[in-house]
PDB file of C-alpha atoms and ligand atoms in Angstrom:
ATOM      1  CA  UNK A   1     128.028 152.927  70.666  1.00  0.00           C
ATOM      2  CA  UNK A   2     126.447 152.349  67.313  1.00  0.00           C
ATOM      3  CA  UNK A   3     127.685 154.385  64.440  1.00  0.00           C
ATOM      4  CA  UNK A   4     124.298 154.234  62.505  1.00  0.00           C
ATOM      5  CA  UNK A   5     122.608 157.590  62.039  1.00  0.00           C
ATOM      6  CA  UNK A   6     120.356 158.228  65.031  1.00  0.00           C
ATOM      7  CA  UNK A   7     117.132 159.793  64.178  1.00  0.00           C
ATOM      8  CA  UNK A   8     115.164 160.796  67.320  1.00  0.00           C
ATOM      9  CA  UNK A   9     111.736 162.279  67.278  1.00  0.00           C
ATOM     10  CA  UNK A  10     110.843 164.560  70.202  1.00  0.00           C
ATOM     11  CA  UNK A  11     107.117 164.850  70.553  1.00  0.00           C
ATOM     12  CA  UNK A  12     107.264 167.542  73.177  1.00  0.00           C
ATOM     13  CA  UNK A  13     103.902 168.151  74.903  1.00  0.00           C
ATOM     14  CA  UNK A  14     102.009 166.506  72.064  1.00  0.00           C
ATOM     15  CA  UNK A  15     100.230 163.206  71.939  1.00  0.00           C
ATOM     16  CA  UNK A  16      97.251 161.455  73.261  1.00  0.00           C
ATOM     17  CA  UNK A  17      96.547 157.725  72.889  1.00  0.00           C
ATOM     18  CA  UNK A  18      95.436 158.259  69.321  1.00  0.00           C
ATOM     19  CA  UNK A  19      99.127 159.072  68.478  1.00  0.00           C
ATOM     20  CA  UNK A  20      99.968 155.479  68.974  1.00  0.00           C
ATOM     21  CA  UNK A  21      98.856 154.907  65.500  1.00  0.00           C
ATOM     22  CA  UNK A  22     101.734 157.065  64.229  1.00  0.00           C
ATOM     23  CA  UNK A  23     104.235 155.389  66.626  1.00  0.00           C
ATOM     24  CA  UNK A  24     103.210 151.857  65.357  1.00  0.00           C
ATOM     25  CA  UNK A  25     103.602 153.055  61.688  1.00  0.00           C
ATOM     26  CA  UNK A  26     107.094 154.517  62.458  1.00  0.00           C
ATOM     27  CA  UNK A  27     108.019 151.331  64.212  1.00  0.00           C
ATOM     28  CA  UNK A  28     106.803 149.036  61.404  1.00  0.00           C
ATOM     29  CA  UNK A  29     108.742 151.088  58.895  1.00  0.00           C
ATOM     30  CA  UNK A  30     111.871 151.335  60.985  1.00  0.00           C
ATOM     31  CA  UNK A  31     112.245 147.574  60.593  1.00  0.00           C
ATOM     32  CA  UNK A  32     112.708 148.262  56.859  1.00  0.00           C
ATOM     33  CA  UNK A  33     115.536 150.760  57.630  1.00  0.00           C
ATOM     34  CA  UNK A  34     118.083 148.811  59.437  1.00  0.00           C
ATOM     35  CA  UNK A  35     120.758 151.394  58.426  1.00  0.00           C
ATOM     36  CA  UNK A  36     119.376 153.911  60.826  1.00  0.00           C
ATOM     37  CA  UNK A  37     118.667 153.835  64.584  1.00  0.00           C
ATOM     38  CA  UNK A  38     115.349 155.390  65.189  1.00  0.00           C
ATOM     39  CA  UNK A  39     113.675 156.455  68.533  1.00  0.00           C
ATOM     40  CA  UNK A  40     110.801 158.462  69.738  1.00  0.00           C
ATOM     41  CA  UNK A  41     110.589 160.643  72.941  1.00  0.00           C
ATOM     42  CA  UNK A  42     106.764 160.755  73.558  1.00  0.00           C
ATOM     43  CA  UNK A  43     105.287 162.586  76.527  1.00  0.00           C
ATOM     44  CA  UNK A  44     105.787 160.619  79.741  1.00  0.00           C
ATOM     45  CA  UNK A  45     102.138 159.464  79.774  1.00  0.00           C
ATOM     46  CA  UNK A  46     102.687 157.603  76.572  1.00  0.00           C
ATOM     47  CA  UNK A  47     106.146 155.888  77.312  1.00  0.00           C
ATOM     48  CA  UNK A  48     104.643 152.705  78.627  1.00  0.00           C
ATOM     49  CA  UNK A  49     102.082 152.437  75.856  1.00  0.00           C
ATOM     50  CA  UNK A  50     104.689 153.057  73.102  1.00  0.00           C
ATOM     51  CA  UNK A  51     107.098 150.474  74.632  1.00  0.00           C
ATOM     52  CA  UNK A  52     104.291 147.923  74.445  1.00  0.00           C
ATOM     53  CA  UNK A  53     103.291 148.920  70.868  1.00  0.00           C
ATOM     54  CA  UNK A  54     106.662 149.143  69.341  1.00  0.00           C
ATOM     55  CA  UNK A  55     109.260 146.331  68.796  1.00  0.00           C
ATOM     56  CA  UNK A  56     112.165 148.043  66.918  1.00  0.00           C
ATOM     57  CA  UNK A  57     112.462 151.701  67.757  1.00  0.00           C
ATOM     58  CA  UNK A  58     113.950 153.080  70.970  1.00  0.00           C
ATOM     59  CA  UNK A  59     111.626 154.868  73.350  1.00  0.00           C
ATOM     60  CA  UNK A  60     112.751 157.578  75.615  1.00  0.00           C
ATOM     61  CA  UNK A  61     111.835 160.474  77.991  1.00  0.00           C
ATOM     62  CA  UNK A  62     112.176 164.236  77.303  1.00  0.00           C
ATOM     63  CA  UNK A  63     113.514 165.095  80.695  1.00  0.00           C
ATOM     64  CA  UNK A  64     114.050 163.566  84.189  1.00  0.00           C
ATOM     65  CA  UNK A  65     114.645 164.887  87.696  1.00  0.00           C
ATOM     66  CA  UNK A  66     118.038 164.629  89.204  1.00  0.00           C
ATOM     67  CA  UNK A  67     116.875 162.862  92.316  1.00  0.00           C
ATOM     68  CA  UNK A  68     115.797 159.120  92.275  1.00  0.00           C
ATOM     69  CA  UNK A  69     112.657 159.775  94.244  1.00  0.00           C
ATOM     70  CA  UNK A  70     111.183 162.078  96.846  1.00  0.00           C
ATOM     71  CA  UNK A  71     108.938 165.069  97.475  1.00  0.00           C
ATOM     72  CA  UNK A  72     109.140 166.654  94.046  1.00  0.00           C
ATOM     73  CA  UNK A  73     105.437 167.071  92.925  1.00  0.00           C
ATOM     74  CA  UNK A  74     104.868 166.500  89.254  1.00  0.00           C
ATOM     75  CA  UNK A  75     108.437 165.465  88.424  1.00  0.00           C
ATOM     76  CA  UNK A  76     109.517 162.184  87.105  1.00  0.00           C
ATOM     77  CA  UNK A  77     112.775 160.382  88.067  1.00  0.00           C
ATOM     78  CA  UNK A  78     115.162 158.516  85.581  1.00  0.00           C
ATOM     79  CA  UNK A  79     114.330 155.306  87.477  1.00  0.00           C
ATOM     80  CA  UNK A  80     110.618 155.914  86.681  1.00  0.00           C
ATOM     81  CA  UNK A  81     111.344 156.445  83.002  1.00  0.00           C
ATOM     82  CA  UNK A  82     113.357 153.234  82.931  1.00  0.00           C
ATOM     83  CA  UNK A  83     110.630 151.393  84.849  1.00  0.00           C
ATOM     84  CA  UNK A  84     108.054 152.551  82.255  1.00  0.00           C
ATOM     85  CA  UNK A  85     110.183 151.175  79.404  1.00  0.00           C
ATOM     86  CA  UNK A  86     112.549 153.989  78.328  1.00  0.00           C
ATOM     87  CA  UNK A  87     115.889 153.293  76.820  1.00  0.00           C
ATOM     88  CA  UNK A  88     117.195 156.855  77.137  1.00  0.00           C
ATOM     89  CA  UNK A  89     116.097 160.327  78.083  1.00  0.00           C
ATOM     90  CA  UNK A  90     116.704 163.756  76.539  1.00  0.00           C
ATOM     91  CA  UNK A  91     117.974 166.364  79.031  1.00  0.00           C
ATOM     92  CA  UNK A  92     118.788 170.090  78.647  1.00  0.00           C
ATOM     93  CA  UNK A  93     116.431 170.893  75.844  1.00  0.00           C
ATOM     94  CA  UNK A  94     116.438 174.593  75.237  1.00  0.00           C
ATOM     95  CA  UNK A  95     112.736 174.737  76.082  1.00  0.00           C
ATOM     96  CA  UNK A  96     113.634 173.335  79.630  1.00  0.00           C
ATOM     97  CA  UNK A  97     116.567 175.648  79.916  1.00  0.00           C
ATOM     98  CA  UNK A  98     114.432 178.699  78.969  1.00  0.00           C
ATOM     99  CA  UNK A  99     111.011 177.996  80.462  1.00  0.00           C
ATOM    100  CA  UNK A 100     112.059 176.018  83.530  1.00  0.00           C
ATOM    101  CA  UNK A 101     115.422 177.914  84.174  1.00  0.00           C
ATOM    102  CA  UNK A 102     117.583 174.900  83.896  1.00  0.00           C
ATOM    103  CA  UNK A 103     121.283 175.669  84.136  1.00  0.00           C
ATOM    104  CA  UNK A 104     124.217 173.705  82.954  1.00  0.00           C
ATOM    105  CA  UNK A 105     124.755 172.163  86.387  1.00  0.00           C
ATOM    106  CA  UNK A 106     120.992 171.209  86.633  1.00  0.00           C
ATOM    107  CA  UNK A 107     121.422 169.468  83.328  1.00  0.00           C
ATOM    108  CA  UNK A 108     124.602 167.749  84.218  1.00  0.00           C
ATOM    109  CA  UNK A 109     122.892 166.440  87.424  1.00  0.00           C
ATOM    110  CA  UNK A 110     119.837 165.080  85.419  1.00  0.00           C
ATOM    111  CA  UNK A 111     122.244 163.459  82.839  1.00  0.00           C
ATOM    112  CA  UNK A 112     124.213 161.713  85.700  1.00  0.00           C
ATOM    113  CA  UNK A 113     120.884 160.515  87.170  1.00  0.00           C
ATOM    114  CA  UNK A 114     119.953 159.167  83.826  1.00  0.00           C
ATOM    115  CA  UNK A 115     123.034 157.241  83.454  1.00  0.00           C
ATOM    116  CA  UNK A 116     122.777 155.987  86.982  1.00  0.00           C
ATOM    117  CA  UNK A 117     119.424 154.550  86.317  1.00  0.00           C
ATOM    118  CA  UNK A 118     120.728 152.688  83.370  1.00  0.00           C
ATOM    119  CA  UNK A 119     119.409 155.007  80.599  1.00  0.00           C
ATOM    120  CA  UNK A 120     121.165 156.477  77.644  1.00  0.00           C
ATOM    121  CA  UNK A 121     121.129 160.125  77.608  1.00  0.00           C
ATOM    122  CA  UNK A 122     120.818 162.846  74.927  1.00  0.00           C
ATOM    123  CA  UNK A 123     122.230 166.155  76.182  1.00  0.00           C
ATOM    124  CA  UNK A 124     121.102 169.300  74.261  1.00  0.00           C
ATOM    125  CA  UNK A 125     123.025 172.377  73.724  1.00  0.00           C
ATOM    126  CA  UNK A 126     122.593 175.393  71.437  1.00  0.00           C
ATOM    127  CA  UNK A 127     123.077 179.120  71.207  1.00  0.00           C
ATOM    128  CA  UNK A 128     120.260 181.856  71.007  1.00  0.00           C
ATOM    129  CA  UNK A 129     120.045 184.133  68.025  1.00  0.00           C
ATOM    130  CA  UNK A 130     121.598 187.082  69.826  1.00  0.00           C
ATOM    131  CA  UNK A 131     124.619 184.758  70.811  1.00  0.00           C
ATOM    132  CA  UNK A 132     124.997 183.789  67.134  1.00  0.00           C
ATOM    133  CA  UNK A 133     124.640 187.336  65.908  1.00  0.00           C
ATOM    134  CA  UNK A 134     127.369 188.384  68.411  1.00  0.00           C
ATOM    135  CA  UNK A 135     129.754 185.784  66.904  1.00  0.00           C
ATOM    136  CA  UNK A 136     129.683 183.805  70.212  1.00  0.00           C
ATOM    137  CA  UNK A 137     127.906 180.531  69.061  1.00  0.00           C
ATOM    138  CA  UNK A 138     131.007 178.299  69.288  1.00  0.00           C
ATOM    139  CA  UNK A 139     132.146 179.656  72.631  1.00  0.00           C
ATOM    140  CA  UNK A 140     128.684 179.468  74.165  1.00  0.00           C
ATOM    141  CA  UNK A 141     128.131 175.834  73.078  1.00  0.00           C
ATOM    142  CA  UNK A 142     131.597 174.764  74.225  1.00  0.00           C
ATOM    143  CA  UNK A 143     130.829 176.285  77.698  1.00  0.00           C
ATOM    144  CA  UNK A 144     127.378 174.538  77.828  1.00  0.00           C
ATOM    145  CA  UNK A 145     129.147 171.259  76.884  1.00  0.00           C
ATOM    146  CA  UNK A 146     131.803 171.751  79.637  1.00  0.00           C
ATOM    147  CA  UNK A 147     129.053 172.523  82.245  1.00  0.00           C
ATOM    148  CA  UNK A 148     126.336 170.024  81.171  1.00  0.00           C
ATOM    149  CA  UNK A 149     128.140 166.793  80.203  1.00  0.00           C
ATOM    150  CA  UNK A 150     128.584 164.030  82.772  1.00  0.00           C
ATOM    151  CA  UNK A 151     132.132 162.867  83.131  1.00  0.00           C
ATOM    152  CA  UNK A 152     133.700 159.635  84.012  1.00  0.00           C
ATOM    153  CA  UNK A 153     134.435 156.078  82.902  1.00  0.00           C
ATOM    154  CA  UNK A 154     131.824 154.413  80.630  1.00  0.00           C
ATOM    155  CA  UNK A 155     129.799 157.660  80.063  1.00  0.00           C
ATOM    156  CA  UNK A 156     130.742 158.268  76.521  1.00  0.00           C
ATOM    157  CA  UNK A 157     129.300 154.951  75.426  1.00  0.00           C
ATOM    158  CA  UNK A 158     125.762 155.923  76.474  1.00  0.00           C
ATOM    159  CA  UNK A 159     126.022 159.678  75.702  1.00  0.00           C
ATOM    160  CA  UNK A 160     124.702 161.507  72.634  1.00  0.00           C
ATOM    161  CA  UNK A 161     125.018 165.214  72.113  1.00  0.00           C
ATOM    162  CA  UNK A 162     122.206 167.236  70.312  1.00  0.00           C
ATOM    163  CA  UNK A 163     123.146 170.578  68.971  1.00  0.00           C
ATOM    164  CA  UNK A 164     119.892 172.610  68.486  1.00  0.00           C
ATOM    165  CA  UNK A 165     120.347 176.329  67.823  1.00  0.00           C
ATOM    166  CA  UNK A 166     117.513 177.907  69.767  1.00  0.00           C
ATOM    167  CA  UNK A 167     116.440 180.245  66.991  1.00  0.00           C
ATOM    168  CA  UNK A 168     116.119 177.266  64.584  1.00  0.00           C
ATOM    169  CA  UNK A 169     113.631 175.255  66.761  1.00  0.00           C
ATOM    170  CA  UNK A 170     110.156 175.287  65.377  1.00  0.00           C
ATOM    171  CA  UNK A 171     110.886 178.279  63.128  1.00  0.00           C
ATOM    172  CA  UNK A 172     111.501 176.626  59.816  1.00  0.00           C
ATOM    173  CA  UNK A 173     115.034 178.422  59.860  1.00  0.00           C
ATOM    174  CA  UNK A 174     118.194 176.393  59.808  1.00  0.00           C
ATOM    175  CA  UNK A 175     121.821 177.566  60.005  1.00  0.00           C
ATOM    176  CA  UNK A 176     123.935 177.370  56.847  1.00  0.00           C
ATOM    177  CA  UNK A 177     125.617 174.017  56.042  1.00  0.00           C
ATOM    178  CA  UNK A 178     128.909 175.814  56.709  1.00  0.00           C
ATOM    179  CA  UNK A 179     127.769 176.916  60.114  1.00  0.00           C
ATOM    180  CA  UNK A 180     126.458 173.435  61.031  1.00  0.00           C
ATOM    181  CA  UNK A 181     129.715 171.926  59.954  1.00  0.00           C
ATOM    182  CA  UNK A 182     131.814 174.383  61.959  1.00  0.00           C
ATOM    183  CA  UNK A 183     129.677 173.843  65.121  1.00  0.00           C
ATOM    184  CA  UNK A 184     129.807 170.051  64.768  1.00  0.00           C
ATOM    185  CA  UNK A 185     133.550 170.134  64.338  1.00  0.00           C
ATOM    186  CA  UNK A 186     133.875 172.375  67.329  1.00  0.00           C
ATOM    187  CA  UNK A 187     131.781 170.056  69.488  1.00  0.00           C
ATOM    188  CA  UNK A 188     133.749 167.118  68.287  1.00  0.00           C
ATOM    189  CA  UNK A 189     136.918 168.826  69.521  1.00  0.00           C
ATOM    190  CA  UNK A 190     135.397 169.510  72.916  1.00  0.00           C
ATOM    191  CA  UNK A 191     134.256 165.869  73.196  1.00  0.00           C
ATOM    192  CA  UNK A 192     137.722 164.637  72.299  1.00  0.00           C
ATOM    193  CA  UNK A 193     139.125 166.844  75.036  1.00  0.00           C
ATOM    194  CA  UNK A 194     136.634 165.743  77.658  1.00  0.00           C
ATOM    195  CA  UNK A 195     136.467 161.999  76.882  1.00  0.00           C
ATOM    196  CA  UNK A 196     139.799 161.497  75.053  1.00  0.00           C
ATOM    197  CA  UNK A 197     139.623 158.365  72.790  1.00  0.00           C
ATOM    198  CA  UNK A 198     136.023 157.567  73.574  1.00  0.00           C
ATOM    199  CA  UNK A 199     134.968 161.057  72.533  1.00  0.00           C
ATOM    200  CA  UNK A 200     135.315 160.212  68.863  1.00  0.00           C
ATOM    201  CA  UNK A 201     132.392 157.647  69.032  1.00  0.00           C
ATOM    202  CA  UNK A 202     129.901 159.942  70.583  1.00  0.00           C
ATOM    203  CA  UNK A 203     127.150 160.852  68.077  1.00  0.00           C
ATOM    204  CA  UNK A 204     126.254 164.581  67.613  1.00  0.00           C
ATOM    205  CA  UNK A 205     122.895 165.139  66.375  1.00  0.00           C
ATOM    206  CA  UNK A 206     121.686 168.277  64.701  1.00  0.00           C
ATOM    207  CA  UNK A 207     118.177 169.571  65.654  1.00  0.00           C
ATOM    208  CA  UNK A 208     116.059 172.637  64.704  1.00  0.00           C
ATOM    209  CA  UNK A 209     113.578 172.537  61.854  1.00  0.00           C
ATOM    210  CA  UNK A 210     114.791 169.244  60.376  1.00  0.00           C
ATOM    211  CA  UNK A 211     112.268 168.260  57.590  1.00  0.00           C
ATOM    212  CA  UNK A 212     112.131 165.849  54.733  1.00  0.00           C
ATOM    213  CA  UNK A 213     113.377 168.514  52.260  1.00  0.00           C
ATOM    214  CA  UNK A 214     116.486 169.551  54.289  1.00  0.00           C
ATOM    215  CA  UNK A 215     117.488 166.331  55.955  1.00  0.00           C
ATOM    216  CA  UNK A 216     119.761 164.800  53.350  1.00  0.00           C
ATOM    217  CA  UNK A 217     121.814 167.907  53.106  1.00  0.00           C
ATOM    218  CA  UNK A 218     122.142 168.307  56.786  1.00  0.00           C
ATOM    219  CA  UNK A 219     122.800 164.607  57.564  1.00  0.00           C
ATOM    220  CA  UNK A 220     125.610 164.623  54.853  1.00  0.00           C
ATOM    221  CA  UNK A 221     127.533 167.166  56.893  1.00  0.00           C
ATOM    222  CA  UNK A 222     130.689 165.568  58.542  1.00  0.00           C
ATOM    223  CA  UNK A 223     130.281 165.050  62.202  1.00  0.00           C
ATOM    224  CA  UNK A 224     126.463 165.134  61.960  1.00  0.00           C
ATOM    225  CA  UNK A 225     125.495 161.716  63.383  1.00  0.00           C
ATOM    226  CA  UNK A 226     121.791 162.035  63.109  1.00  0.00           C
ATOM    227  CA  UNK A 227     118.854 164.358  63.900  1.00  0.00           C
ATOM    228  CA  UNK A 228     116.606 165.430  66.759  1.00  0.00           C
ATOM    229  CA  UNK A 229     113.305 166.112  65.138  1.00  0.00           C
ATOM    230  CA  UNK A 230     110.383 167.976  66.773  1.00  0.00           C
ATOM    231  CA  UNK A 231     107.436 169.000  64.628  1.00  0.00           C
ATOM    232  CA  UNK A 232     108.253 166.624  61.725  1.00  0.00           C
ATOM    233  CA  UNK A 233     108.158 163.701  64.070  1.00  0.00           C
ATOM    234  CA  UNK A 234     104.433 164.065  64.837  1.00  0.00           C
ATOM    235  CA  UNK A 235     103.459 162.210  61.727  1.00  0.00           C
ATOM    236  CA  UNK A 236     104.833 158.863  60.435  1.00  0.00           C
ATOM    237  CA  UNK A 237     105.011 160.206  56.980  1.00  0.00           C
ATOM    238  CA  UNK A 238     107.232 163.226  57.596  1.00  0.00           C
ATOM    239  CA  UNK A 239     109.350 161.431  60.161  1.00  0.00           C
ATOM    240  CA  UNK A 240     109.943 158.345  57.997  1.00  0.00           C
ATOM    241  CA  UNK A 241     111.004 160.699  55.060  1.00  0.00           C
ATOM    242  CA  UNK A 242     113.823 161.900  57.322  1.00  0.00           C
ATOM    243  CA  UNK A 243     114.726 158.345  58.333  1.00  0.00           C
ATOM    244  CA  UNK A 244     114.782 157.472  54.677  1.00  0.00           C
ATOM    245  CA  UNK A 245     116.998 160.433  53.886  1.00  0.00           C
ATOM    246  CA  UNK A 246     119.430 159.198  56.581  1.00  0.00           C
ATOM    247  CA  UNK A 247     119.640 155.764  55.030  1.00  0.00           C
ATOM    248  CA  UNK A 248     119.901 157.141  51.483  1.00  0.00           C
ATOM    249  CA  UNK A 249     122.828 159.181  52.775  1.00  0.00           C
ATOM    250  CA  UNK A 250     124.779 155.928  53.700  1.00  0.00           C
ATOM    251  CA  UNK A 251     123.960 154.333  50.390  1.00  0.00           C
ATOM    252  CA  UNK A 252     125.442 157.189  48.415  1.00  0.00           C
TER     253      UNK A 252
HETATM  254  P1  PGA B   1     111.708 171.217  65.560  1.00  0.00           P
HETATM  255  O1  PGA B   1     112.126 170.961  67.092  1.00  0.00           O
HETATM  256  O2  PGA B   1     112.135 170.120  64.715  1.00  0.00           O
HETATM  257  O3  PGA B   1     110.172 171.287  65.619  1.00  0.00           O
HETATM  258  O4  PGA B   1     112.414 172.533  65.166  1.00  0.00           O
HETATM  259  C1  PGA B   1     113.366 170.283  67.349  1.00  0.00           C
HETATM  260  C2  PGA B   1     113.506 170.275  68.778  1.00  0.00           C
HETATM  261  O5  PGA B   1     113.158 171.058  69.632  1.00  0.00           O
HETATM  262  O6  PGA B   1     114.006 169.142  69.271  1.00  0.00           O
END
C-alpha cells in the first residue's frame, strides 16, 4: 500500500459527458503532483470514459452490489466496475447507509465483493450529529468498523478507510482538529486490532466539507492519510487546490 496522501474525489450523482473536461484537467495536473495519489469516483456511466480519458489518476465506483451478477435491476456488480476500468470502489458512504438503508453487514458484503473482483475498496464510516452530541462518536465508528470491514489475508493491502462525520458532509462544517485527531487515532487502534501488523499501513481518509482553505490543516493531522472530497471535486480548480495542499504538506 502506498503511503502517499490519497486524495479521492467523489462526484456522487453529478456529471454528464461535459465533465470529462474537468477529469482531463485533473489528470494532466496530477502528473505534476507525484507526491499525492489522486483518484476520482464518477457516476458509473462515466467510468469507462474517464478511464479512457485519464492516464495518471485512479478511477473508481461509488458503490457496488454484493453479488457478482443476477436479477438485481438497476444494480452494478464489482466485476462490472472492474470491467469498465475501475481500480477501486467506495462502499458504505453515509448517503447509501441513510437513503438505501445499508447496514454494516451489507457494507461488509459489498467490500468483500469488491476485493473478490480485484478492486481496491474505500469503506466509509462516520457518526451522525446526534451521536456526536451524545459523546458516542468514537464508539459508534468503532462499531461500524467492526461490522463493515472485510477480514482476512491480503485485505489490508487493498483497503482504505474514510472517516466522514455525517453532519460535515456537504454542510461546510468540519470537526475541530482535535476531534479529527482523536477519531483518526481511535480508528488506527481498531485497525491495528483487526489486522495486527498490516493495520498500520491502511490509509485513513478524512471526508466532509474538505475545501482548499481547510485541506492543509486537516491533512497535517497525524493519522490523516488523505481526503475524500465531494463538492470540491467537481471542478478541477478546487480539487487540484486540495491536491496541492496535500503535496505542500509533505514538503513542509
Ligand atoms: P463533501 O462530501 O466534500 O461535499 O462534504 C464528502 C463526501 O460525501 O464524500
